[in-house]
Amino acid sequence: MKRKPSKASTRARAALTSIPGGPDGRRMLWINLIDKTGSGLWFAVTALYFVVVAGLSTGQAGLLLGLGGAVGIAGAPVAGQLTDRLPLTRVLLAVQLLRGASSLLLLFAHGFWQLLALVAVGSFAERAASVLTKLFAARVAGADRARYQAVQRTVVNVGYTIGGLGASAALAVGSTAVYRGLLLGDALSFVLVAALVARCAEPPSASRTVTGRTAAGAPLTADPTVSPSNPWRDRGYLGYAALDSAMFLYGCAISVGMPLWIITRTTAPHGLAAAIFVVNTVIVVAFQVRLSRHGSTPRVAADSLRRVAVWFLVSGAATAAAVLHARWAATAAILAAAIAFTVVEMIQSAISWELSVALAPDDAQGSYVGVHGLAQSTSRCVGPLLMTSVVIAAGPIGWIALGAALAAAALLQRRMVLQRLGRADALRQQPGKSPLSVPAVTVSEQ
């Protein structure tokens, strides 16, 4: 007698089958979960490892991470350009193996320069993997990429949480062997991820299609005389990416600015500096998928930038209000600011995901998205210095000015995007024109 499946298992299967992208889309979610769990183990102890295990001074450790991160910025555009010429899954496989190798070799490296070389390689590969994963998701999910991105961000946050909790438990022991064990766990996660990537099929790509078929079934051959678009000569896309770089400062505001603000300028409990990360993670896991509707189409994404502008203003004002002397008022203001910045993160990430792909010509999607990847990398490098030397140094007015500046960036970006979409609509009316990455034919690699 067959056992009737439970309602819970039926709902779970329905949820899995409803994820865009099919089997490879679901496999990529597992890849992200494993990847970020391993990264969570390592990120929590990175600086401590270089001081406690590798024997560097705190100044050397900071310089090591700064220089390594600067080299890593190149990973995004290089990976994007490669995917317009090589199969995406092969490039992603190579990058994941490179991440695993650099992490394993860190266990045996000695001295500042050996460590710097490996950190730089790992940072380069990490930024490259981020862009490649985004491109893979965009290609397998197609028109449902906004919803897929939301599910993926939820999985990423769960992975970081699992890894962070594991690292916290391990740090209770605090021995050298524990630090090495966490680094080894991170390295092995990349090996497992590489094995899963090797099982993924190559998603269709207009920029690499040799032959294909039109919707009517007629054969299509690529024109070798047509040069692909160049993102470095596309001032409109570069302007869009630059404004995204500014808006990505919300990440540094949460991770660097607010914790230092709590400790140095407010009467709020110092424990809130850690609590805001919990608030951020819980809210993202609970609401990211629901808020993916703000990136459902390019025009919806552009219009949603007005909401982002409002939330930026609220975030800056609430953080500034935390200087109120009453402890309860300062605590309430910090929590309100953490929630507001998290709402910005959820909406803006959905918008950025959609527009970075949709505004890219389909003959150079990888190169364009790779250039866009510089936005977040640049923000990560500039953000900490901006937060400490400008925003916090200026006091409450610094946070209000930050919120106003980022709100202005969101509104300016909305105007630029709508103008670009308008020109694209006009071009699309002309025969043979497809200016944005909206596939005009059904393609297949042969």
CSV table of C-alpha atoms in Angstrom, one decimal:
chain,number,residue,atom,x,y,z
A,1,MET,CA,0.0,0.0,0.0
A,2,LYS,CA,1.4,3.4,-1.1
A,3,ARG,CA,1.9,5.9,1.6
A,4,LYS,CA,0.1,9.2,0.9
A,5,PRO,CA,2.5,12.1,1.0
A,6,SER,CA,2.0,14.6,3.8
A,7,LYS,CA,0.8,18.1,3.2
A,8,ALA,CA,4.1,19.5,4.4
A,9,SER,CA,6.1,17.4,1.9
A,10,THR,CA,3.6,18.3,-0.9
A,11,ARG,CA,4.0,22.0,-0.1
A,12,ALA,CA,7.8,21.7,0.1
A,13,ARG,CA,7.9,20.0,-3.4
A,14,ALA,CA,5.6,22.6,-4.8
A,15,ALA,CA,7.8,25.4,-3.5
A,16,LEU,CA,10.9,23.7,-5.0
A,17,THR,CA,9.3,23.2,-8.4
A,18,SER,CA,8.0,26.8,-8.4
A,19,ILE,CA,11.6,28.2,-8.2
A,20,PRO,CA,12.5,29.6,-11.6
A,21,GLY,CA,15.4,28.1,-13.6
A,22,GLY,CA,14.5,24.4,-13.3
A,23,PRO,CA,16.9,21.8,-11.9
A,24,ASP,CA,20.0,23.9,-12.6
A,25,GLY,CA,18.3,26.9,-10.9
A,26,ARG,CA,17.7,24.8,-7.8
A,27,ARG,CA,21.2,23.4,-7.9
A,28,MET,CA,22.6,26.9,-8.0
A,29,LEU,CA,20.7,27.7,-4.8
A,30,TRP,CA,22.4,24.8,-3.1
A,31,ILE,CA,25.7,26.1,-4.5
A,32,ASN,CA,25.1,29.5,-2.9
A,33,LEU,CA,24.0,28.0,0.4
A,34,ILE,CA,27.2,25.9,0.6
A,35,ASP,CA,29.4,28.7,-0.6
A,36,LYS,CA,28.1,31.3,1.8
A,37,THR,CA,28.1,28.8,4.7
A,38,GLY,CA,31.8,28.3,4.1
A,39,SER,CA,32.4,32.0,3.7
A,40,GLY,CA,30.5,32.7,6.9
A,41,LEU,CA,33.0,30.4,8.7
A,42,TRP,CA,36.0,32.4,7.3
A,43,PHE,CA,34.7,36.0,7.4
A,44,ALA,CA,34.1,35.9,11.1
A,45,VAL,CA,37.7,35.1,11.8
A,46,THR,CA,39.7,36.5,8.9
A,47,ALA,CA,41.5,39.3,10.7
A,48,LEU,CA,41.9,37.2,13.8
A,49,TYR,CA,43.6,34.4,11.8
A,50,PHE,CA,46.2,36.7,10.3
A,51,VAL,CA,47.1,38.1,13.7
A,52,VAL,CA,46.8,35.0,15.9
A,53,VAL,CA,47.9,32.2,13.5
A,54,ALA,CA,50.0,34.0,10.9
A,55,GLY,CA,51.6,36.3,13.4
A,56,LEU,CA,51.0,39.6,11.7
A,57,SER,CA,50.5,42.8,13.5
A,58,THR,CA,47.0,44.4,13.4
A,59,GLY,CA,48.4,47.1,11.1
A,60,GLN,CA,49.8,44.5,8.8
A,61,ALA,CA,46.6,42.5,8.8
A,62,GLY,CA,44.6,45.6,7.9
A,63,LEU,CA,47.0,46.5,5.1
A,64,LEU,CA,46.9,42.9,3.8
A,65,LEU,CA,43.1,42.9,3.6
A,66,GLY,CA,43.0,46.3,2.0
A,67,LEU,CA,45.5,45.6,-0.7
A,68,GLY,CA,44.0,42.1,-1.4
A,69,GLY,CA,40.5,43.6,-1.7
A,70,ALA,CA,41.8,46.3,-4.1
A,71,VAL,CA,43.3,43.6,-6.4
A,72,GLY,CA,40.0,41.7,-6.2
A,73,ILE,CA,38.1,44.6,-7.8
A,74,ALA,CA,39.3,43.4,-11.2
A,75,GLY,CA,37.6,40.0,-10.8
A,76,ALA,CA,34.1,41.3,-11.8
A,77,PRO,CA,34.9,42.9,-15.2
A,78,VAL,CA,37.4,40.2,-16.2
A,79,ALA,CA,34.9,37.4,-15.4
A,80,GLY,CA,32.1,39.2,-17.2
A,81,GLN,CA,34.2,39.6,-20.3
A,82,LEU,CA,35.3,36.0,-20.3
A,83,THR,CA,31.7,34.7,-20.2
A,84,ASP,CA,31.0,36.5,-23.5
A,85,ARG,CA,33.7,34.3,-25.1
A,86,LEU,CA,33.8,31.1,-23.0
A,87,PRO,CA,31.1,28.8,-21.5
A,88,LEU,CA,29.9,30.3,-18.2
A,89,THR,CA,29.9,27.1,-16.3
A,90,ARG,CA,33.5,26.3,-17.3
A,91,VAL,CA,34.7,29.8,-16.1
A,92,LEU,CA,32.7,29.4,-12.9
A,93,LEU,CA,34.2,26.0,-12.3
A,94,ALA,CA,37.7,27.3,-12.7
A,95,VAL,CA,37.0,30.3,-10.4
A,96,GLN,CA,35.7,28.0,-7.6
A,97,LEU,CA,38.7,25.8,-7.9
A,98,LEU,CA,40.9,28.8,-7.7
A,99,ARG,CA,39.1,30.0,-4.5
A,100,GLY,CA,39.6,26.5,-3.0
A,101,ALA,CA,43.3,26.4,-3.9
A,102,SER,CA,44.0,29.8,-2.5
A,103,SER,CA,42.3,29.0,0.8
A,104,LEU,CA,44.1,25.7,1.2
A,105,LEU,CA,47.5,27.3,0.4
A,106,LEU,CA,46.8,29.9,3.1
A,107,LEU,CA,47.2,27.1,5.6
A,108,PHE,CA,50.8,26.7,4.6
A,109,ALA,CA,51.8,30.3,3.7
A,110,HIS,CA,54.3,32.3,5.8
A,111,GLY,CA,55.1,36.0,5.8
A,112,PHE,CA,53.3,39.0,4.6
A,113,TRP,CA,54.0,38.7,0.9
A,114,GLN,CA,53.0,35.1,0.6
A,115,LEU,CA,49.8,35.8,2.4
A,116,LEU,CA,49.1,38.9,0.4
A,117,ALA,CA,49.4,37.0,-2.9
A,118,LEU,CA,47.0,34.4,-1.8
A,119,VAL,CA,44.5,36.9,-0.3
A,120,ALA,CA,44.6,38.9,-3.6
A,121,VAL,CA,44.0,35.7,-5.7
A,122,GLY,CA,41.1,34.7,-3.3
A,123,SER,CA,39.6,38.2,-3.5
A,124,PHE,CA,39.8,38.3,-7.3
A,125,ALA,CA,38.1,34.9,-7.5
A,126,GLU,CA,35.5,35.8,-5.0
A,127,ARG,CA,34.4,38.9,-6.9
A,128,ALA,CA,34.5,36.9,-10.2
A,129,ALA,CA,32.3,34.2,-8.7
A,130,SER,CA,29.8,36.7,-7.6
A,131,VAL,CA,29.3,38.1,-11.1
A,132,LEU,CA,29.3,34.6,-12.7
A,133,THR,CA,26.7,33.4,-10.3
A,134,LYS,CA,24.5,36.4,-11.1
A,135,LEU,CA,24.9,35.8,-14.8
A,136,PHE,CA,24.0,32.2,-14.5
A,137,ALA,CA,20.9,33.0,-12.5
A,138,ALA,CA,19.8,35.6,-15.0
A,139,ARG,CA,20.2,33.2,-17.9
A,140,VAL,CA,18.5,30.2,-16.3
A,141,ALA,CA,15.6,32.2,-14.7
A,142,GLY,CA,14.9,34.4,-17.8
A,143,ALA,CA,11.9,36.6,-17.2
A,144,ASP,CA,11.6,35.4,-13.6
A,145,ARG,CA,15.1,36.6,-12.7
A,146,ALA,CA,13.8,39.1,-10.1
A,147,ARG,CA,12.0,36.5,-8.1
A,148,TYR,CA,14.9,34.1,-8.5
A,149,GLN,CA,17.3,36.7,-7.2
A,150,ALA,CA,15.1,37.3,-4.2
A,151,VAL,CA,15.1,33.5,-3.4
A,152,GLN,CA,18.9,33.5,-3.9
A,153,ARG,CA,19.5,36.4,-1.6
A,154,THR,CA,17.4,34.6,1.1
A,155,VAL,CA,19.5,31.5,0.7
A,156,VAL,CA,22.7,33.6,0.8
A,157,ASN,CA,21.7,35.1,4.1
A,158,VAL,CA,20.8,31.7,5.6
A,159,GLY,CA,24.2,30.5,4.5
A,160,TYR,CA,26.1,33.4,6.1
A,161,THR,CA,24.0,32.9,9.3
A,162,ILE,CA,24.8,29.2,9.5
A,163,GLY,CA,28.5,29.9,8.9
A,164,GLY,CA,28.6,32.8,11.4
A,165,LEU,CA,27.0,30.7,14.1
A,166,GLY,CA,29.4,27.9,13.5
A,167,ALA,CA,32.3,30.3,13.7
A,168,SER,CA,31.0,31.8,16.9
A,169,ALA,CA,30.7,28.4,18.5
A,170,ALA,CA,34.2,27.4,17.4
A,171,LEU,CA,35.7,30.7,18.7
A,172,ALA,CA,34.6,29.8,22.2
A,173,VAL,CA,37.6,27.4,22.1
A,174,GLY,CA,39.9,29.9,20.4
A,175,SER,CA,42.9,27.7,19.7
A,176,THR,CA,45.1,27.9,16.6
A,177,ALA,CA,43.7,24.5,15.5
A,178,VAL,CA,40.2,26.0,15.5
A,179,TYR,CA,41.2,28.9,13.3
A,180,ARG,CA,42.9,26.5,10.9
A,181,GLY,CA,39.8,24.2,11.0
A,182,LEU,CA,37.5,27.1,10.0
A,183,LEU,CA,39.8,28.1,7.1
A,184,LEU,CA,39.8,24.4,6.0
A,185,GLY,CA,36.0,24.3,6.1
A,186,ASP,CA,35.9,27.3,3.9
A,187,ALA,CA,38.3,25.7,1.4
A,188,LEU,CA,36.4,22.4,1.3
A,189,SER,CA,33.1,24.3,0.7
A,190,PHE,CA,34.6,25.6,-2.6
A,191,VAL,CA,35.6,22.1,-3.6
A,192,LEU,CA,32.1,20.9,-3.0
A,193,VAL,CA,30.7,23.9,-4.9
A,194,ALA,CA,33.0,23.1,-7.8
A,195,ALA,CA,31.7,19.6,-8.0
A,196,LEU,CA,28.1,20.9,-8.1
A,197,VAL,CA,29.0,23.5,-10.8
A,198,ALA,CA,30.4,20.7,-12.9
A,199,ARG,CA,27.0,19.1,-13.0
A,200,CYS,CA,25.2,22.2,-14.3
A,201,ALA,CA,24.3,22.5,-17.9
A,202,GLU,CA,25.5,25.6,-19.9
A,203,PRO,CA,22.6,28.2,-19.9
A,204,PRO,CA,21.8,29.8,-23.3
A,205,SER,CA,23.6,33.0,-24.0
A,206,ALA,CA,22.9,35.4,-26.9
A,207,SER,CA,26.5,36.8,-26.7
A,208,ARG,CA,28.0,33.3,-27.3
A,209,THR,CA,25.4,31.8,-29.7
A,210,VAL,CA,26.9,30.3,-32.8
A,211,THR,CA,23.7,29.1,-34.3
A,212,GLY,CA,20.1,29.1,-33.2
A,213,ARG,CA,16.5,29.4,-34.4
A,214,THR,CA,14.0,32.2,-34.6
A,215,ALA,CA,10.6,31.8,-33.0
A,216,ALA,CA,9.3,30.6,-36.4
A,217,GLY,CA,12.0,27.8,-36.5
A,218,ALA,CA,14.2,29.4,-39.2
A,219,PRO,CA,18.0,28.9,-38.7
A,220,LEU,CA,19.9,31.9,-37.4
A,221,THR,CA,23.6,32.5,-37.9
A,222,ALA,CA,25.7,35.1,-36.0
A,223,ASP,CA,27.1,37.9,-38.1
A,224,PRO,CA,30.9,37.9,-37.6
A,225,THR,CA,31.2,41.4,-39.0
A,226,VAL,CA,29.3,43.0,-36.1
A,227,SER,CA,31.4,44.0,-33.1
A,228,PRO,CA,29.9,43.5,-29.7
A,229,SER,CA,29.0,46.5,-27.6
A,230,ASN,CA,31.6,47.9,-25.3
A,231,PRO,CA,30.5,48.9,-21.8
A,232,TRP,CA,33.5,51.2,-21.3
A,233,ARG,CA,32.2,53.4,-24.1
A,234,ASP,CA,28.6,53.4,-23.0
A,235,ARG,CA,28.4,56.5,-20.9
A,236,GLY,CA,24.8,55.9,-20.0
A,237,TYR,CA,25.5,52.5,-18.5
A,238,LEU,CA,28.6,53.7,-16.7
A,239,GLY,CA,26.6,56.6,-15.2
A,240,TYR,CA,24.0,54.1,-14.0
A,241,ALA,CA,26.7,51.9,-12.5
A,242,ALA,CA,28.3,54.9,-10.8
A,243,LEU,CA,25.1,55.8,-9.1
A,244,ASP,CA,24.5,52.2,-8.1
A,245,SER,CA,28.0,52.4,-6.5
A,246,ALA,CA,26.8,55.3,-4.4
A,247,MET,CA,23.6,53.6,-3.3
A,248,PHE,CA,25.5,50.4,-2.3
A,249,LEU,CA,26.9,52.5,0.6
A,250,TYR,CA,24.0,51.2,2.6
A,251,GLY,CA,26.1,48.1,3.1
A,252,CYS,CA,28.9,50.0,4.8
A,253,ALA,CA,26.4,52.1,6.7
A,254,ILE,CA,25.1,48.9,8.3
A,255,SER,CA,28.4,47.0,8.7
A,256,VAL,CA,30.8,49.9,9.6
A,257,GLY,CA,28.9,53.2,10.2
A,258,MET,CA,26.2,52.2,12.6
A,259,PRO,CA,28.2,50.0,14.9
A,260,LEU,CA,30.8,52.7,15.4
A,261,TRP,CA,28.0,55.3,15.8
A,262,ILE,CA,26.4,53.3,18.5
A,263,ILE,CA,29.6,52.8,20.5
A,264,THR,CA,31.1,56.3,20.1
A,265,ARG,CA,28.2,58.8,19.8
A,266,THR,CA,25.0,57.3,21.4
A,267,THR,CA,23.7,56.1,24.8
A,268,ALA,CA,22.3,53.0,23.2
A,269,PRO,CA,23.5,49.6,24.6
A,270,HIS,CA,26.7,48.6,22.9
A,271,GLY,CA,25.2,45.1,22.3
A,272,LEU,CA,23.0,46.8,19.6
A,273,ALA,CA,26.1,46.9,17.4
A,274,ALA,CA,25.8,43.2,17.0
A,275,ALA,CA,22.0,43.0,17.2
A,276,ILE,CA,21.5,45.1,14.1
A,277,PHE,CA,23.1,42.3,12.0
A,278,VAL,CA,20.6,39.9,13.4
A,279,VAL,CA,17.7,42.3,12.7
A,280,ASN,CA,19.1,42.7,9.1
A,281,THR,CA,19.4,39.0,8.5
A,282,VAL,CA,16.0,38.1,9.9
A,283,ILE,CA,14.2,40.8,7.9
A,284,VAL,CA,15.9,39.9,4.7
A,285,VAL,CA,15.1,36.2,5.1
A,286,ALA,CA,11.5,37.0,5.9
A,287,PHE,CA,10.7,39.6,3.3
A,288,GLN,CA,13.2,39.6,0.4
A,289,VAL,CA,11.1,37.3,-1.9
A,290,ARG,CA,8.0,39.4,-1.2
A,291,LEU,CA,9.8,42.6,-2.1
A,292,SER,CA,11.2,41.2,-5.3
A,293,ARG,CA,8.1,42.6,-7.1
A,294,HIS,CA,10.0,46.0,-7.1
A,295,GLY,CA,12.3,44.5,-9.7
A,296,SER,CA,9.8,42.5,-11.8
A,297,THR,CA,10.4,44.6,-14.9
A,298,PRO,CA,12.8,47.4,-15.9
A,299,ARG,CA,10.1,50.1,-15.7
A,300,VAL,CA,8.8,48.8,-12.4
A,301,ALA,CA,12.4,48.8,-11.1
A,302,ALA,CA,12.9,52.4,-12.3
A,303,ASP,CA,9.7,53.6,-10.6
A,304,SER,CA,10.6,51.8,-7.4
A,305,LEU,CA,13.7,54.0,-7.1
A,306,ARG,CA,11.4,56.7,-5.7
A,307,ARG,CA,10.6,54.4,-2.7
A,308,VAL,CA,14.4,53.8,-2.3
A,309,ALA,CA,14.9,57.6,-2.1
A,310,VAL,CA,12.3,57.9,0.6
A,311,TRP,CA,13.8,55.1,2.7
A,312,PHE,CA,17.3,56.6,2.3
A,313,LEU,CA,16.0,59.8,3.9
A,314,VAL,CA,14.3,57.9,6.7
A,315,SER,CA,17.5,55.8,7.3
A,316,GLY,CA,19.7,58.9,7.6
A,317,ALA,CA,17.3,60.8,9.8
A,318,ALA,CA,16.7,57.9,12.2
A,319,THR,CA,20.5,57.3,12.6
A,320,ALA,CA,21.0,61.0,13.3
A,321,ALA,CA,18.2,60.9,15.9
A,322,ALA,CA,20.1,58.2,17.9
A,323,VAL,CA,22.1,61.0,19.6
A,324,LEU,CA,19.1,61.7,21.8
A,325,HIS,CA,20.2,61.4,25.4
A,326,ALA,CA,17.4,59.1,26.6
A,327,ARG,CA,18.7,55.5,26.4
A,328,TRP,CA,15.3,54.2,25.2
A,329,ALA,CA,15.0,56.9,22.5
A,330,ALA,CA,18.5,56.2,21.2
A,331,THR,CA,17.8,52.4,21.1
A,332,ALA,CA,14.5,53.0,19.3
A,333,ALA,CA,16.2,55.3,16.8
A,334,ILE,CA,18.9,52.7,16.1
A,335,LEU,CA,16.4,49.9,15.6
A,336,ALA,CA,14.3,52.1,13.2
A,337,ALA,CA,17.5,53.0,11.3
A,338,ALA,CA,18.5,49.3,11.0
A,339,ILE,CA,15.0,48.4,9.7
A,340,ALA,CA,15.0,51.3,7.2
A,341,PHE,CA,18.5,50.5,5.9
A,342,THR,CA,17.4,46.8,5.5
A,343,VAL,CA,14.3,47.9,3.5
A,344,VAL,CA,16.7,49.9,1.3
A,345,GLU,CA,18.9,46.8,0.9
A,346,MET,CA,16.0,44.5,-0.1
A,347,ILE,CA,14.3,46.9,-2.6
A,348,GLN,CA,17.5,48.3,-4.1
A,349,SER,CA,19.1,44.9,-4.6
A,350,ALA,CA,16.0,43.7,-6.5
A,351,ILE,CA,16.2,46.9,-8.7
A,352,SER,CA,19.9,46.7,-9.2
A,353,TRP,CA,19.7,43.0,-10.2
A,354,GLU,CA,17.0,43.7,-12.8
A,355,LEU,CA,18.4,46.9,-14.3
A,356,SER,CA,22.1,45.7,-14.5
A,357,VAL,CA,21.0,42.9,-16.7
A,358,ALA,CA,18.1,44.5,-18.6
A,359,LEU,CA,20.1,47.7,-19.5
A,360,ALA,CA,22.9,45.6,-21.0
A,361,PRO,CA,22.8,44.8,-24.8
A,362,ASP,CA,22.3,41.1,-25.3
A,363,ASP,CA,25.5,40.8,-27.4
A,364,ALA,CA,27.7,41.7,-24.5
A,365,GLN,CA,25.7,40.9,-21.4
A,366,GLY,CA,28.6,39.4,-19.5
A,367,SER,CA,30.9,42.4,-20.1
A,368,TYR,CA,28.3,44.8,-19.0
A,369,VAL,CA,27.3,43.0,-15.9
A,370,GLY,CA,31.0,42.5,-15.1
A,371,VAL,CA,31.5,46.3,-15.3
A,372,HIS,CA,28.4,46.7,-13.0
A,373,GLY,CA,30.1,44.4,-10.5
A,374,LEU,CA,32.7,47.2,-10.0
A,375,ALA,CA,29.9,49.3,-8.4
A,376,GLN,CA,29.7,47.1,-5.2
A,377,SER,CA,33.4,46.4,-5.1
A,378,THR,CA,34.2,50.1,-5.3
A,379,SER,CA,31.6,50.9,-2.6
A,380,ARG,CA,33.2,48.3,-0.3
A,381,CYS,CA,36.6,49.9,-0.7
A,382,VAL,CA,35.6,53.6,-0.4
A,383,GLY,CA,32.7,53.1,2.1
A,384,PRO,CA,34.6,52.4,5.3
A,385,LEU,CA,36.8,55.5,4.9
A,386,LEU,CA,33.8,57.6,4.0
A,387,MET,CA,31.9,56.5,7.0
A,388,THR,CA,34.6,57.1,9.5
A,389,SER,CA,36.2,60.2,8.1
A,390,VAL,CA,33.2,62.1,6.8
A,391,VAL,CA,29.8,60.8,8.0
A,392,ILE,CA,30.6,60.0,11.7
A,393,ALA,CA,33.1,62.8,12.0
A,394,ALA,CA,30.3,65.3,10.9
A,395,GLY,CA,27.9,64.1,13.6
A,396,PRO,CA,24.1,63.9,13.1
A,397,ILE,CA,24.3,66.3,10.1
A,398,GLY,CA,26.6,63.8,8.4
A,399,TRP,CA,23.9,61.0,8.5
A,400,ILE,CA,21.2,63.4,7.3
A,401,ALA,CA,23.5,64.5,4.4
A,402,LEU,CA,24.3,60.9,3.6
A,403,GLY,CA,20.6,60.0,3.4
A,404,ALA,CA,19.8,63.1,1.3
A,405,ALA,CA,22.8,62.4,-1.1
A,406,LEU,CA,21.8,58.8,-1.6
A,407,ALA,CA,18.2,59.8,-2.1
A,408,ALA,CA,19.3,62.2,-4.8
A,409,ALA,CA,21.3,59.5,-6.4
A,410,ALA,CA,18.3,57.2,-6.5
A,411,LEU,CA,16.1,59.9,-8.2
A,412,LEU,CA,18.8,60.8,-10.7
A,413,GLN,CA,19.3,57.1,-11.5
A,414,ARG,CA,15.5,56.8,-12.1
A,415,ARG,CA,15.6,59.6,-14.6
A,416,MET,CA,18.6,58.2,-16.4
A,417,VAL,CA,17.0,54.7,-16.6
A,418,LEU,CA,13.7,55.9,-17.9
A,419,GLN,CA,15.4,57.9,-20.6
A,420,ARG,CA,17.4,54.9,-21.6
A,421,LEU,CA,14.4,52.7,-21.7
A,422,GLY,CA,12.5,55.3,-23.8
A,423,ARG,CA,15.3,55.3,-26.4
A,424,ALA,CA,15.4,51.5,-26.3
A,425,ASP,CA,11.6,51.4,-27.0
A,426,ALA,CA,12.1,53.7,-30.0
A,427,LEU,CA,14.9,51.6,-31.4
A,428,ARG,CA,12.9,48.4,-30.9
A,429,GLN,CA,10.3,49.8,-33.3
A,430,GLN,CA,13.0,49.6,-36.1
A,431,PRO,CA,13.4,46.2,-37.8
A,432,GLY,CA,16.3,44.1,-36.5
A,433,LYS,CA,16.9,46.3,-33.4
A,434,SER,CA,17.1,44.8,-29.9
A,435,PRO,CA,19.1,47.3,-27.8
A,436,LEU,CA,18.5,45.7,-24.4
A,437,SER,CA,19.0,42.2,-23.2
A,438,VAL,CA,15.5,41.0,-24.0
A,439,PRO,CA,16.0,37.9,-26.1
A,440,ALA,CA,14.5,38.2,-29.6
A,441,VAL,CA,15.1,34.6,-30.6
A,442,THR,CA,15.2,31.2,-29.0
A,443,VAL,CA,18.9,30.3,-29.1
A,444,SER,CA,21.0,27.2,-28.4
A,445,GLU,CA,24.7,26.6,-28.3
A,446,GLN,CA,25.9,24.0,-30.9
